[in-house]
Structures are given as C-alpha cells and as structure tokens.
Coordinates of C-alpha atoms in Angstrom, one line a residue:
X1 CA 9.0 -40.6 -8.2
X2 CA 5.9 -41.8 -10.0
X3 CA 3.1 -39.4 -10.9
X4 CA 3.0 -35.8 -12.1
X5 CA 1.7 -32.7 -10.4
X6 CA -0.5 -30.9 -13.0
X7 CA -1.9 -27.5 -12.5
X8 CA -4.3 -25.5 -14.7
X9 CA -5.3 -22.0 -13.7
X10 CA -8.9 -22.9 -14.5
X11 CA -8.8 -25.8 -12.0
X12 CA -7.5 -23.5 -9.3
X13 CA -10.1 -20.9 -9.9
X14 CA -12.9 -23.4 -10.1
X15 CA -11.9 -25.0 -6.8
X16 CA -11.5 -21.6 -5.1
X17 CA -15.0 -20.6 -6.3
X18 CA -16.5 -23.8 -5.0
X19 CA -14.8 -23.5 -1.6
X20 CA -15.4 -19.8 -0.9
X21 CA -18.7 -20.4 0.9
X22 CA -17.3 -23.1 3.1
X23 CA -14.2 -21.3 4.2
X24 CA -13.8 -20.9 7.9
X25 CA -13.2 -17.3 8.9
X26 CA -10.0 -17.0 10.9
X27 CA -9.1 -14.5 13.6
X28 CA -6.0 -12.9 12.1
X29 CA -4.8 -10.5 14.7
X30 CA -1.2 -9.8 13.8
X31 CA 1.1 -9.1 16.7
X32 CA 4.1 -7.1 15.8
X33 CA 7.2 -7.9 17.8
X34 CA 10.0 -5.4 17.9
X35 CA 13.8 -5.6 18.5
X36 CA 14.3 -8.9 16.7
X37 CA 17.6 -9.6 14.9
X38 CA 17.2 -10.6 11.3
X39 CA 19.9 -12.9 9.9
X40 CA 20.5 -13.8 6.3
X41 CA 23.0 -16.5 5.3
X42 CA 23.7 -17.7 1.8
X43 CA 25.0 -21.1 0.7
X44 CA 26.4 -21.7 -2.8
X45 CA 25.6 -22.5 -5.5
X46 CA 21.9 -22.9 -4.8
X47 CA 21.5 -19.7 -2.7
X48 CA 19.6 -21.3 0.2
X49 CA 18.7 -18.3 2.3
X50 CA 18.3 -18.2 6.0
X51 CA 15.3 -16.0 6.8
X52 CA 15.0 -15.7 10.6
X53 CA 12.2 -13.3 11.2
X54 CA 9.9 -11.6 13.7
X55 CA 7.7 -13.5 16.0
X56 CA 4.4 -12.6 14.2
X57 CA 2.1 -15.6 14.6
X58 CA 0.4 -14.6 11.3
X59 CA 1.7 -12.9 8.1
X60 CA 0.5 -9.3 8.0
X61 CA -2.1 -8.8 5.2
X62 CA -3.1 -5.2 4.6
X63 CA -6.3 -4.3 2.8
X64 CA -6.1 -0.7 1.5
X65 CA -9.3 1.3 0.9
X66 CA -10.4 4.9 0.5
X67 CA -13.6 5.3 2.6
X68 CA -14.7 8.0 0.1
X69 CA -14.8 5.4 -2.7
X70 CA -15.2 2.1 -0.7
X71 CA -18.7 2.8 0.7
X72 CA -20.1 4.9 -2.2
X73 CA -23.2 3.2 -3.7
X74 CA -23.8 6.0 -6.2
X75 CA -23.3 4.9 -9.8
X76 CA -23.8 8.2 -11.6
X77 CA -20.1 8.7 -12.3
X78 CA -20.3 12.2 -13.8
X79 CA -16.8 13.4 -14.7
X80 CA -15.8 16.2 -12.3
X81 CA -19.1 15.5 -10.5
X82 CA -19.9 17.1 -7.1
X83 CA -20.4 15.1 -4.0
X84 CA -24.1 15.7 -4.5
X85 CA -24.0 14.3 -8.0
X86 CA -21.6 11.3 -7.5
X87 CA -21.8 10.6 -3.8
X88 CA -19.2 9.7 -1.3
X89 CA -18.7 6.8 1.0
X90 CA -18.8 7.4 4.7
X91 CA -17.1 5.9 7.8
X92 CA -20.4 4.4 8.7
X93 CA -20.6 2.5 5.4
X94 CA -17.7 0.4 6.6
X95 CA -19.9 -1.7 8.9
X96 CA -19.6 -5.1 10.4
X97 CA -20.7 -6.8 7.2
X98 CA -18.1 -4.9 5.2
X99 CA -15.4 -5.8 7.7
X100 CA -16.4 -9.4 7.6
X101 CA -15.9 -9.3 3.9
X102 CA -12.4 -7.9 4.3
X103 CA -11.6 -10.6 6.9
X104 CA -12.7 -13.3 4.4
X105 CA -9.6 -12.3 2.5
X106 CA -7.5 -13.0 5.6
X107 CA -6.6 -9.4 6.0
X108 CA -5.6 -8.4 9.5
X109 CA -4.8 -4.7 8.9
X110 CA -7.0 -2.1 7.1
X111 CA -5.4 0.9 5.7
X112 CA -7.9 3.7 5.7
X113 CA -6.6 6.1 3.0
X114 CA -7.7 9.7 3.0
X115 CA -8.9 9.9 6.6
X116 CA -7.1 13.1 7.7
X117 CA -8.7 16.3 6.4
X118 CA -7.3 17.4 3.0
X119 CA -8.0 20.2 0.6
X120 CA -11.1 20.0 -1.5
X121 CA -13.6 22.1 -3.3
X122 CA -16.7 21.0 -1.4
X123 CA -18.1 23.8 0.7
X124 CA -18.2 23.1 4.5
X125 CA -18.2 26.8 5.5
X126 CA -21.3 26.4 7.5
X127 CA -19.2 24.0 9.7
X128 CA -16.5 26.6 10.1
X129 CA -14.2 25.2 7.4
X130 CA -13.0 27.6 4.8
X131 CA -13.4 26.6 1.2
X132 CA -10.2 25.8 -0.6
X133 CA -9.0 27.7 -3.7
X134 CA -9.5 25.8 -7.0
X135 CA -6.2 27.1 -8.3
X136 CA -4.4 24.9 -5.7
X137 CA -6.6 21.8 -5.5
X138 CA -6.3 18.8 -7.8
X139 CA -9.8 17.6 -8.7
X140 CA -13.1 18.4 -7.0
X141 CA -12.6 16.0 -4.1
X142 CA -8.9 16.9 -3.8
X143 CA -5.8 14.9 -3.1
X144 CA -5.7 12.9 0.2
X145 CA -2.0 13.9 0.3
X146 CA -2.6 17.7 0.5
X147 CA -3.4 17.9 4.2
X148 CA -5.3 21.0 5.3
X149 CA -5.7 20.0 9.0
X150 CA -3.7 17.3 10.7
X151 CA -6.0 17.3 13.7
X152 CA -9.2 16.7 11.7
X153 CA -10.9 14.1 9.6
X154 CA -12.2 14.5 6.1
X155 CA -15.8 15.9 6.5
X156 CA -16.8 14.1 3.2
X157 CA -16.7 10.9 5.2
X158 CA -19.2 11.8 7.9
X159 CA -22.9 11.4 7.9
X160 CA -23.1 14.1 10.6
X161 CA -20.3 16.6 9.8
X162 CA -20.2 18.1 13.3
X163 CA -19.6 14.6 14.8
X164 CA -17.1 13.5 12.1
X165 CA -14.3 12.7 14.6
X166 CA -16.7 10.5 16.7
X167 CA -17.7 8.7 13.5
X168 CA -14.1 7.9 12.8
X169 CA -13.5 6.8 16.4
X170 CA -16.5 4.5 16.1
X171 CA -14.9 3.0 12.9
X172 CA -11.7 2.3 14.8
X173 CA -13.7 0.5 17.5
X174 CA -15.7 -1.5 14.9
X175 CA -12.4 -2.5 13.2
X176 CA -10.8 -3.5 16.4
X177 CA -13.9 -5.5 17.5
X178 CA -13.3 -7.6 14.4
X179 CA -9.7 -8.2 15.4
X180 CA -8.5 -6.0 12.6
X181 CA -5.9 -3.3 13.1
X182 CA -6.1 0.2 11.7
X183 CA -3.5 2.0 9.5
X184 CA -3.9 5.6 8.4
X185 CA -1.7 7.9 6.3
X186 CA 0.9 10.1 7.9
X187 CA 1.9 12.8 5.4
X188 CA 5.1 14.4 6.8
X189 CA 6.8 16.1 3.9
X190 CA 4.2 18.7 2.8
X191 CA 0.8 20.2 3.5
X192 CA -1.9 21.9 1.4
X193 CA -1.2 25.5 0.3
X194 CA -4.3 26.5 2.2
X195 CA -3.3 24.6 5.4
X196 CA -5.0 25.9 8.6
X197 CA -6.0 23.8 11.5
X198 CA -9.4 24.5 12.9
X199 CA -9.5 21.4 15.1
X200 CA -6.1 21.6 16.7
X201 CA -5.8 21.6 20.5
X202 CA -5.5 25.0 22.1
X203 CA -1.9 24.5 23.0
X204 CA -0.9 23.8 19.4
X205 CA 0.8 26.5 17.3
X206 CA -0.1 26.2 13.7
X207 CA 2.5 25.6 11.0
X208 CA 4.1 28.8 9.9
X209 CA 2.5 31.0 12.5
X210 CA 5.8 32.1 14.0
X211 CA 7.9 32.0 10.8
X212 CA 10.2 34.8 9.7
X213 CA 9.0 35.1 6.1
X214 CA 11.9 37.4 5.1
X215 CA 14.3 34.4 5.2
X216 CA 14.3 31.7 2.5
X217 CA 15.5 29.2 5.1
X218 CA 15.7 29.4 8.9
X219 CA 16.0 26.4 11.2
X220 CA 13.2 28.0 13.3
X221 CA 10.8 28.2 10.3
X222 CA 8.2 25.6 9.4
X223 CA 8.3 26.4 5.7
X224 CA 10.7 27.5 3.0
X225 CA 10.1 30.9 1.4
X226 CA 11.0 32.7 -1.8
X227 CA 11.3 36.2 -0.3
X228 CA 10.1 39.2 -2.3
X229 CA 8.1 37.0 -4.8
X230 CA 4.4 36.1 -4.9
X231 CA 3.3 32.6 -5.6
X232 CA 2.2 32.2 -9.3
X233 CA -0.2 29.5 -10.3
X234 CA 1.5 27.1 -12.7
X235 CA 0.9 27.6 -16.4
X236 CA -0.5 24.8 -18.5
X237 CA -2.3 24.3 -21.8
X238 CA -5.8 25.8 -21.6
X239 CA -8.2 23.0 -21.0
X240 CA -11.8 23.7 -20.2
X241 CA -13.3 21.6 -17.5
X242 CA -16.2 22.0 -15.1
X243 CA -13.7 23.5 -12.7
X244 CA -12.4 26.2 -15.0
X245 CA -15.0 28.7 -13.8
X246 CA -13.6 28.3 -10.3
X247 CA -10.0 28.9 -11.3
X248 CA -9.0 32.5 -11.7
X249 CA -5.2 32.1 -11.3
X250 CA -5.1 34.5 -8.4
X251 CA -4.3 32.4 -5.4
X252 CA -2.8 34.7 -2.8
X253 CA 0.5 33.6 -1.3
X254 CA 3.1 36.3 -0.5
X255 CA 5.9 35.5 -0.2
X256 CA 5.7 32.3 -2.1
X257 CA 6.5 29.1 -0.3
X258 CA 8.6 26.2 -1.7
X259 CA 6.5 23.4 -3.3
X260 CA 6.3 19.9 -1.8
X261 CA 8.5 18.1 -4.3
X262 CA 11.4 20.4 -3.5
X263 CA 10.6 23.1 -6.1
X264 CA 12.2 26.3 -4.7
X265 CA 10.6 28.7 -7.2
X266 CA 7.7 31.1 -7.0
X267 CA 5.9 29.4 -10.0
X268 CA 6.2 25.7 -9.9
X269 CA 5.5 23.6 -13.0
X270 CA 2.0 22.1 -13.6
X271 CA 3.4 18.6 -13.1
X272 CA 4.9 19.6 -9.8
X273 CA 3.1 19.0 -6.5
X274 CA 2.0 22.7 -6.8
X275 CA -1.0 22.2 -4.5
X276 CA 1.4 21.5 -1.6
X277 CA 4.1 23.4 0.4
X278 CA 7.3 21.8 1.7
X279 CA 7.8 21.4 5.4
X280 CA 11.2 22.4 6.9
X281 CA 12.9 19.7 9.0
X282 CA 16.0 21.7 9.4
X283 CA 17.6 20.9 6.0
X284 CA 18.9 23.9 3.9
X285 CA 18.4 22.6 0.4
X286 CA 19.8 25.7 -1.3
X287 CA 23.1 25.4 0.6
X288 CA 24.3 21.8 0.1
X289 CA 21.5 20.3 2.2
X290 CA 23.3 21.5 5.4
X291 CA 21.5 20.1 8.4
X292 CA 20.3 22.0 11.5
X293 CA 19.0 19.4 13.9
X294 CA 20.2 20.8 17.2
X295 CA 18.2 22.3 18.7
X296 CA 15.3 20.1 17.4
X297 CA 13.4 22.0 14.7
X298 CA 9.9 23.0 15.6
X299 CA 8.4 20.8 12.8
X300 CA 9.8 17.8 14.5
X301 CA 7.9 18.4 17.8
X302 CA 4.7 19.4 15.9
X303 CA 4.8 16.1 14.0
X304 CA 5.5 14.1 17.1
X305 CA 2.4 15.7 18.7
X306 CA 0.3 14.8 15.6
X307 CA 1.4 11.2 15.6
X308 CA 0.7 10.8 19.3
X309 CA -2.7 12.4 18.8
X310 CA -3.7 9.7 16.3
X311 CA -2.0 6.9 18.3
X312 CA -4.2 7.8 21.2
X313 CA -7.2 7.6 18.9
X314 CA -6.5 3.9 18.6
X315 CA -4.6 3.9 15.3
X316 CA -2.3 0.9 15.1
X317 CA 0.1 2.1 12.4
X318 CA 1.1 4.8 10.0
X319 CA 1.8 4.5 6.3
X320 CA 4.3 7.3 5.9
X321 CA 4.0 9.1 2.6
X322 CA 7.2 9.8 0.7
X323 CA 9.3 8.8 3.8
X324 CA 12.6 9.4 2.0
X325 CA 11.9 13.1 1.5
X326 CA 12.1 13.5 5.3
X327 CA 15.5 13.2 7.1
X328 CA 16.3 9.8 8.6
X329 CA 17.3 11.6 11.8
X330 CA 13.7 12.7 12.3
X331 CA 12.4 9.1 12.0
X332 CA 15.2 7.9 14.3
X333 CA 13.9 10.4 16.9
X334 CA 10.2 10.3 16.5
X335 CA 9.3 6.6 16.0
X336 CA 10.6 5.6 19.5
X337 CA 8.6 8.5 21.0
X338 CA 5.4 7.3 19.4
X339 CA 6.1 3.7 20.4
X340 CA 6.2 4.8 24.0
X341 CA 2.5 5.4 23.6
X342 CA 1.9 2.0 21.9
X343 CA 4.9 -0.3 21.5
X344 CA 3.1 -2.4 18.9
X345 CA 2.3 0.5 16.6
X346 CA 3.9 0.0 13.2
X347 CA 5.5 2.5 10.7
X348 CA 5.4 1.6 7.0
X349 CA 7.5 3.8 4.8
X350 CA 6.8 4.7 1.2
X351 CA 10.3 4.3 -0.3
X352 CA 11.7 4.1 -3.8
X353 CA 15.5 4.1 -3.4
X354 CA 16.9 0.6 -2.8
X355 CA 20.3 2.0 -1.9
X356 CA 18.9 3.5 1.4
X357 CA 16.4 0.8 2.3
X358 CA 18.6 -0.7 5.0
X359 CA 19.4 2.8 6.4
X360 CA 15.7 3.7 6.8
X361 CA 15.1 0.3 8.5
X362 CA 18.2 0.4 10.8
X363 CA 18.7 4.2 11.5
X364 CA 15.2 5.3 10.6
X365 CA 13.6 2.5 12.7
X366 CA 10.9 1.8 10.2
X367 CA 9.1 -1.5 10.6
X368 CA 8.5 -2.0 6.9
X369 CA 9.1 -0.4 3.6
X370 CA 7.5 -0.6 0.1
X371 CA 9.1 -3.2 -2.2
X372 CA 8.1 -1.2 -5.3
X373 CA 11.2 -0.6 -7.4
X374 CA 12.4 -4.2 -6.9
X375 CA 9.7 -6.8 -6.8
X376 CA 6.7 -4.8 -8.0
X377 CA 8.4 -3.4 -11.1
X378 CA 9.9 -6.8 -12.0
X379 CA 6.6 -8.6 -11.6
X380 CA 4.8 -6.0 -13.6
X381 CA 7.1 -6.7 -16.6
X382 CA 6.4 -10.4 -16.3
X383 CA 2.6 -9.9 -16.0
X384 CA 2.6 -7.7 -19.1
X385 CA 4.8 -10.2 -21.0
X386 CA 7.3 -7.4 -21.9
X387 CA 10.2 -8.4 -24.1
X388 CA 12.8 -7.9 -21.3
X389 CA 10.8 -9.5 -18.5
X390 CA 12.8 -12.1 -16.6
X391 CA 12.4 -14.0 -13.4
X392 CA 16.0 -13.1 -12.6
X393 CA 14.4 -9.9 -11.2
X394 CA 12.6 -12.0 -8.5
X395 CA 15.9 -13.7 -7.6
X396 CA 17.8 -10.4 -7.5
X397 CA 15.3 -8.9 -5.0
X398 CA 15.7 -11.5 -2.3
X399 CA 19.3 -12.5 -2.9
X400 CA 20.7 -9.0 -3.3
X401 CA 18.5 -6.0 -3.1
X402 CA 16.7 -6.8 0.2
X403 CA 19.1 -9.6 1.3
X404 CA 18.9 -9.7 5.1
X405 CA 15.7 -7.7 5.4
X406 CA 13.2 -9.3 3.0
X407 CA 10.8 -9.8 5.8
X408 CA 10.7 -6.0 6.2
X409 CA 9.5 -5.4 2.7
X410 CA 5.8 -4.8 1.9
X411 CA 4.8 -6.7 -1.3
X412 CA 1.9 -5.6 -3.5
X413 CA 0.5 -5.5 -7.0
X414 CA -1.9 -2.6 -6.7
X415 CA -2.3 0.5 -4.6
X416 CA -3.7 4.0 -5.1
X417 CA -0.7 5.2 -7.1
X418 CA -0.4 2.2 -9.5
X419 CA -2.4 1.1 -12.5
X420 CA -5.1 -1.5 -12.0
X421 CA -4.0 -4.9 -13.1
X422 CA -7.2 -5.4 -15.1
X423 CA -6.8 -2.1 -16.9
X424 CA -6.1 -2.0 -20.6
X425 CA -2.8 -0.2 -19.9
X426 CA -1.5 -2.9 -17.5
X427 CA -2.6 -6.5 -18.2
X428 CA -6.2 -6.3 -19.4
X429 CA -7.2 -9.4 -17.4
X430 CA -6.8 -9.7 -13.7
X431 CA -6.0 -13.4 -13.9
X432 CA -2.7 -12.7 -15.7
X433 CA -1.4 -11.5 -12.4
X434 CA -2.1 -14.5 -10.2
X435 CA 1.3 -16.1 -10.5
X436 CA 2.8 -12.7 -9.5
X437 CA 0.4 -12.6 -6.5
X438 CA 1.6 -16.0 -5.4
X439 CA 5.2 -14.7 -5.5
X440 CA 4.2 -11.6 -3.6
X441 CA 2.6 -13.6 -0.9
X442 CA 5.1 -16.4 -0.5
X443 CA 8.6 -15.0 -1.3
X444 CA 9.1 -13.4 2.1
X445 CA 7.5 -13.2 5.5
X446 CA 6.9 -9.5 5.4
X447 CA 3.5 -7.9 4.8
X448 CA 1.4 -8.4 1.6
X449 CA -1.2 -5.9 0.5
X450 CA -4.4 -5.8 -1.5
X451 CA -6.1 -2.7 -2.9
X452 CA -9.9 -2.7 -2.7
X453 CA -11.3 -3.9 -5.9
X454 CA -8.2 -5.8 -6.9
X455 CA -9.7 -9.1 -5.7
X456 CA -12.7 -8.7 -8.1
X457 CA -10.7 -7.4 -11.1
X458 CA -11.6 -3.7 -11.0
X459 CA -10.2 -2.2 -14.3
X460 CA -10.1 1.5 -13.3
X461 CA -11.7 2.5 -16.6
X462 CA -12.9 5.9 -17.6
X463 CA -12.0 9.6 -17.2
X464 CA -13.3 10.5 -13.8
X465 CA -12.2 14.1 -13.8
X466 CA -8.7 15.3 -12.7
X467 CA -7.7 11.6 -12.5
X468 CA -8.2 11.2 -16.2
X469 CA -8.4 7.9 -18.0
X470 CA -5.1 6.7 -16.6
X471 CA -5.8 3.0 -15.8
X472 CA -6.1 3.9 -12.1
X473 CA -9.0 4.5 -9.7
X474 CA -9.1 8.2 -9.1
X475 CA -8.1 9.6 -5.7
X476 CA -8.9 13.2 -6.7
X477 CA -12.6 12.9 -7.7
X478 CA -16.0 11.8 -6.3
X479 CA -16.6 8.5 -7.9
X480 CA -18.1 5.0 -7.7
X481 CA -15.9 2.0 -8.4
X482 CA -18.0 -0.4 -10.5
X483 CA -16.6 -3.8 -9.9
X484 CA -16.2 -3.1 -6.2
X485 CA -19.8 -1.9 -6.1
X486 CA -20.9 -5.3 -7.5
X487 CA -19.3 -7.0 -4.5
X488 CA -20.7 -4.3 -2.2
X489 CA -24.2 -5.0 -3.6
X490 CA -25.8 -1.8 -2.4
X491 CA -24.4 -2.2 1.1
X492 CA -25.1 -5.9 1.6
X493 CA -21.4 -6.7 1.0
X494 CA -22.3 -10.2 -0.1
X495 CA -20.8 -10.3 -3.6
X496 CA -24.1 -11.1 -5.3
X497 CA -23.5 -8.7 -8.0
X498 CA -20.3 -10.3 -9.1
X499 CA -20.1 -12.5 -12.2
X500 CA -18.7 -16.0 -12.2
X501 CA -15.1 -15.0 -13.1
X502 CA -15.1 -12.3 -10.4
X503 CA -16.3 -14.8 -7.8
X504 CA -13.5 -17.2 -8.8
X505 CA -10.9 -14.5 -8.7
X506 CA -11.9 -13.3 -5.2
X507 CA -11.9 -16.9 -4.0
X508 CA -8.4 -17.4 -5.4
X509 CA -7.2 -14.5 -3.3
X510 CA -9.0 -16.0 -0.3
X511 CA -7.4 -19.4 -0.7
X512 CA -3.9 -18.0 -1.4
X513 CA -3.9 -15.7 1.7
X514 CA -5.4 -18.4 3.8
X515 CA -2.4 -20.5 3.0
X516 CA 0.2 -17.8 3.5
X517 CA -1.1 -16.4 6.7
X518 CA -1.2 -19.8 8.4
X519 CA 2.0 -21.2 6.9
X520 CA 4.9 -21.8 9.3
X521 CA 7.3 -22.0 6.3
X522 CA 6.2 -18.6 5.0
X523 CA 6.2 -16.9 8.4
X524 CA 9.3 -18.4 9.9
X525 CA 11.0 -20.4 7.2
X526 CA 14.1 -20.2 5.0
X527 CA 14.1 -19.9 1.2
X528 CA 15.9 -22.1 -1.3
X529 CA 16.3 -21.1 -4.9
X530 CA 15.5 -24.0 -7.3
X531 CA 18.0 -24.1 -10.1
X532 CA 16.6 -23.9 -13.6
X533 CA 15.6 -27.4 -14.7
X534 CA 13.4 -29.2 -17.3
X535 CA 12.1 -26.8 -19.9
X536 CA 12.1 -23.8 -17.5
X537 CA 12.8 -20.5 -19.3
X538 CA 13.2 -16.9 -18.1
X539 CA 9.4 -16.6 -17.4
X540 CA 9.3 -19.7 -15.1
X541 CA 10.5 -19.8 -11.5
X542 CA 10.5 -22.1 -8.5
X543 CA 11.6 -21.9 -4.9
X544 CA 11.2 -23.8 -1.7
X545 CA 10.1 -22.3 1.6
X546 CA 10.9 -24.5 4.6
X547 CA 10.9 -24.4 8.4
X548 CA 11.2 -27.1 11.1
X549 CA 7.5 -27.7 10.7
X550 CA 6.7 -27.4 7.0
X551 CA 8.0 -27.6 3.5
X552 CA 6.5 -25.7 0.5
X553 CA 7.4 -25.8 -3.2
X554 CA 6.3 -22.7 -5.0
X555 CA 6.2 -22.9 -8.8
X556 CA 5.1 -20.1 -11.1
X557 CA 4.7 -19.9 -14.8
X558 CA 4.4 -16.4 -16.4
X559 CA 4.8 -17.7 -19.9
X560 CA 1.6 -17.1 -21.9
X561 CA 2.0 -20.0 -24.4
X562 CA 4.4 -22.7 -23.0
X563 CA 3.6 -25.1 -20.2
X564 CA 6.3 -25.7 -17.6
X565 CA 7.5 -29.4 -17.2
X566 CA 10.2 -30.3 -14.8
X567 CA 11.4 -32.6 -12.1
X568 CA 12.2 -30.4 -9.1
X569 CA 15.1 -32.0 -7.1
X570 CA 14.9 -31.5 -3.4
X571 CA 18.2 -30.9 -1.6
X572 CA 19.2 -33.3 1.3
X573 CA 19.1 -30.5 3.9
X574 CA 15.4 -29.8 3.0
X575 CA 14.5 -33.5 2.9
X576 CA 15.5 -33.8 6.5
X577 CA 12.9 -31.3 7.5
X578 CA 9.6 -32.8 8.7
X579 CA 7.6 -33.8 5.7
X580 CA 3.9 -33.5 5.0
X581 CA 1.8 -36.6 4.3
X582 CA 0.1 -36.7 1.9
X583 CA 1.6 -34.2 -0.6
X584 CA -1.0 -31.5 -1.2
X585 CA -1.6 -28.7 -3.7
X586 CA -2.5 -26.0 -1.2
X587 CA -4.2 -23.7 -3.7
X588 CA -6.8 -26.4 -4.4
X589 CA -6.4 -28.6 -1.3
X590 CA -6.0 -31.4 -3.8
X591 CA -4.0 -34.4 -2.6
X592 CA -1.3 -35.4 -5.1
X593 CA -0.3 -39.0 -5.9
X594 CA 3.4 -38.6 -5.4
X595 CA 5.4 -41.4 -3.6
X596 CA 8.2 -40.4 -1.3
X597 CA 11.4 -39.5 -3.2
X598 CA 14.1 -36.9 -3.9
X599 CA 12.2 -35.0 -6.6
X600 CA 8.8 -33.7 -7.4
X601 CA 7.6 -33.8 -11.0
X602 CA 5.5 -30.8 -12.0
X603 CA 3.5 -29.5 -15.0
X604 CA 2.0 -26.1 -15.1
X605 CA -0.1 -24.6 -17.8
X606 CA 0.7 -21.1 -19.1
X607 CA 0.0 -18.3 -16.5
X608 CA -0.4 -20.7 -13.6
X609 CA 1.0 -21.2 -10.1
X610 CA 1.2 -23.9 -7.6
X611 CA 2.1 -24.1 -3.9
X612 CA 2.8 -27.7 -2.9
X613 CA 3.2 -28.9 0.6
X614 CA 5.4 -32.0 0.7

C-alpha cells in the first residue's frame, strides 16, 4: 500500500487538452434492448448495489441542440431581433463536419430540439402558412413547445422553405450515416393557440375540428372549453418592447380554451403557458379527474398517428415533453403501438415527480426518465457550494429514490430549461461542475446528456429578448451562441476560435465520456458505496463500480478549499473481481505507482475528480 494517488484538476485538464487531437473516434451506435428485468439488491452496512441492466454495448450519450441556434453564424445579437437581423441555423448547417465534432464527444444520440413547426412571428404567408398572433407567441422566434403543426417542420430551419421536410429527412440520413441516432421532441400535452395543420395527410382530421364547443368537457372533444366566455389575453405590467406594436390584446378565441398548464379560466395569468391550449386525453379535471378512456379518446389515436408519422421518417426516439401531464394509460397504450414500427425506438419522459417514476417506467412503458429533481438538483447545490449542499443527496438518489431503476434515469447538468453552468447565476465557471459531471456519467448505466455549448463553457449571458437575462440560452429568440460559435468557427467546426481553457474543458468531456461509454463496469456493473473515511466531509464522495471484467474507483471532491486525503478500503467481494494491471487514472491515462493491496490511498485537490481502474 505504498504510494499515493494525487489528482489536480489542472493536471486533468492539461492532459485532456494535449490528448484531444490524438483521440481515436469511436463508432458509438447504441442499441437499445427492451424487455430486460432490472434487479437491485442491497447489502448492509455498505450498500453494495446490484445493478443488472440492459444489454446496451455502449452507454447512451445524448447531445442536445437547437438547430435554430446551433448552426447560426450571425453574431449581431440584437435583442428581439428578426430572423433577417440575427439569423437562424438551418438543417443543412449540421453537416458531416458538425456531426464529426459531436461524435468526438462520444455522443451516440442527437436530440434535435425545435424541429416540429411551432408558433412564431416570422412571416411565411407566401408559403401558405398563416402568421401567428403576437398576443399568444412568446418571443419573436416562438417557443418550440407551442406546436402549430405536428406534421410539419419549422420553416426557419430550411434553406429552401418549400423543401423543408426534405432538408430534415436529409439531416436524418446524414446523422444515421455517422452512426448517430436521432431524437426529436414530442409535445403531447398542449398545442399553440393558433394550431392548424397545413401539412397533415388528407385523411387526418385536425384537432378540435369536430369538437362540441358548448361543453366544457366531453370525452369526444380534443380540447377543454370555457363555454360562453371569450379568451382574454393575460394582463401584465406594461413593458415596451420591439414586439409591443404587434400586440393589440385582441386575439380571437371564442369560446376560450383551457390553457396548457391546466388553467381552466378564460384569462390565464401572464406566467401561465398562455400561448398554449390543453389537449383532452379523456380526463375531466373539473370533476375529480374522472377518466373516460373507453372508448379510446380521439386525441389518443391522433397522437398515435403523429408518432408513427415521425417514426417512419427515421426518427429513433422521442423526448416527451411534460410526460406526467398526460395519463399513464395513454403511454401504456401508445408506446407499444409505435414500437411495432421500430422496436428499437426509445421514449424519454420529462418527469419531475419521483413518487411516480416507477409507475411511468413500468405502467407507462417509458425507456428513460429525467433525473432532475433528485440528482441534478443535489449536484447543483454542491456545484454552487450552497450552505446545505451535501453528498448524501447523491447517495439518496441511487440507494432510495431510483433504487432498482437507476439505469433508466437520464443524468444531465444542462438542458434548454436549466441555467448554464458558467452563468453568473449558477457557478460562474464551467470547471466547477466537472466533479458533478463525473458523477452524472458514472453513477449509473443510464443515459447521460450534454447541451450544446456546455462543453466549451457557454455562459448564456445577455438579454436576448423574451428570454431575458436569465442565465440560460434563449429558446424564444433568434440568437447566436457566442462560445459555441467559437467552436463552430464560421462553419468549419474545428474549435479554432476557442481559447486554451475552452479547449481543455472540451477535451475533459471527451476523455470522461470516452471512459464511460467503453467501461464494462459502468455499463454492466454493480455499485458499492465507500464509507466516509480519512478527512472526507459532506462535500466529498467515493464509490466503486465493478463488473466481472473491470473495477473502477470514482472519487469526487466538491469542496472549494480543502483537499481530500483518504485510504479507500476495498471490500473482499470486489477484490475477487478481475483486477487491472497497472492501476490507471482513466481521466489522464496516467499509470499509478500503487502495489497490490486492500486499499487505495488518494489525494484530490479542491474541485477535482478521479476515476481509477484497479
């Protein structure tokens, strides 16, 4: 037991930067296997967890991007700017070089956010698309989650608007040619107030076309109504913006329809999802949520047709927006129907209630759910060094909250809804989140996700328009994303505009995900909770991932001032597992001078992490 494992974040970043140009690109085509039993067994007192999981040969790594922002080279960034002023990325901008750059991060799925046509204030009337009303559109570009036509793609994303669907189909083909899979959003709970499908097949009946609008609720209706009352635009404090001249407060909807966030009044609040209308899945919310699922409500079959439409376009999976606001019975019915078209298609649910996670997985038949309320929120507190931050939150997630289905939980530190790590409102520096990223990628065998720009420290700074200066990258406005644009380098996608720290950060992500996507212990292994030892405090954590082929010790230090020093004792049952020779720090590929023994001595600088194969 001679020697000490020492780790400094600077050493890891420097190594990663030096290695980024020599890294072999891997073909990471994740194959999703269905119908596997997931078993979780606990031993006491150390909480060694059995983590039998799916037969994926690679960990799923999802790279989320908005095509409207991802490919935009325009740097004008005028608040509330038009598409002519600020520009918009196109499907065609996501070319082979861009996809190669995504693959360098060992991603194997790309989540194209904002593909399906949504409400906006850009005029495409010459292409037969009615302009939306500014009173019920958020921002000039509009929310990707206020769908105005489920059978069309966003015309902003096309070079040739009349051939916009062909340009999307070509993107799907390019993505598949790089052995990457395609995710898009499915927004089942609500649609834009101005919903009308111009692109639907002739056999499709539009939402609401056959509704009896004299009834607040009917199982046969697609929407909920407030009979006898007109829709009233929400009241808010007068604030002059470049969009004010377009907002006359006279949006015509009579009778008013219920709002997407279950607001059953004619005038929703300004902080409601007032730009959307709630879809009716057969639940009478005004009468104790009584359910009318037999016969099958018309919205169910319409949504089934929409999902199958996109599955036949080659889409490999759906990120299902606000999945918990739609009845489990619908998911139980529709997901198997879609998987008849493609058995390998995946359904990822946006979910925020841990009490029903298992129900949405078992009954609802989702493949994966967000791990936001558990792991993300706990890690954010640690990253921000909040007074009540504690690594016990990490332990609670895998031992209690998602015990038995941790491999079904998607882990992430950024997405379009959350604050950018490097923003002043979150951490201020992207490097402060690297221990948390190590935990996100190694704690389970489920998917891990990156949000475009995260890997180069995009701070989401500035008031873009409707998005405001909220530490996020806007989804409502036409905008350029500065740090990402430095990597994009005017379409070369070679990173030559990045500074040294950004290059190191991106290379760190590359190295970490190279390790996790290829690790048998991560993909198939069990987890053992290392008891607190040495000088470990409530901002320091260690665990072991191990399978029949590999053993990994993961050690993270969130403390901003104190180094971690400890001898990590290895239990006998793990020592029996096939060992690695020599012992290696996988985040730097550095061989460690540690003789065989029953413990591993470690020392980590503040805000550091280490993944040791032993």
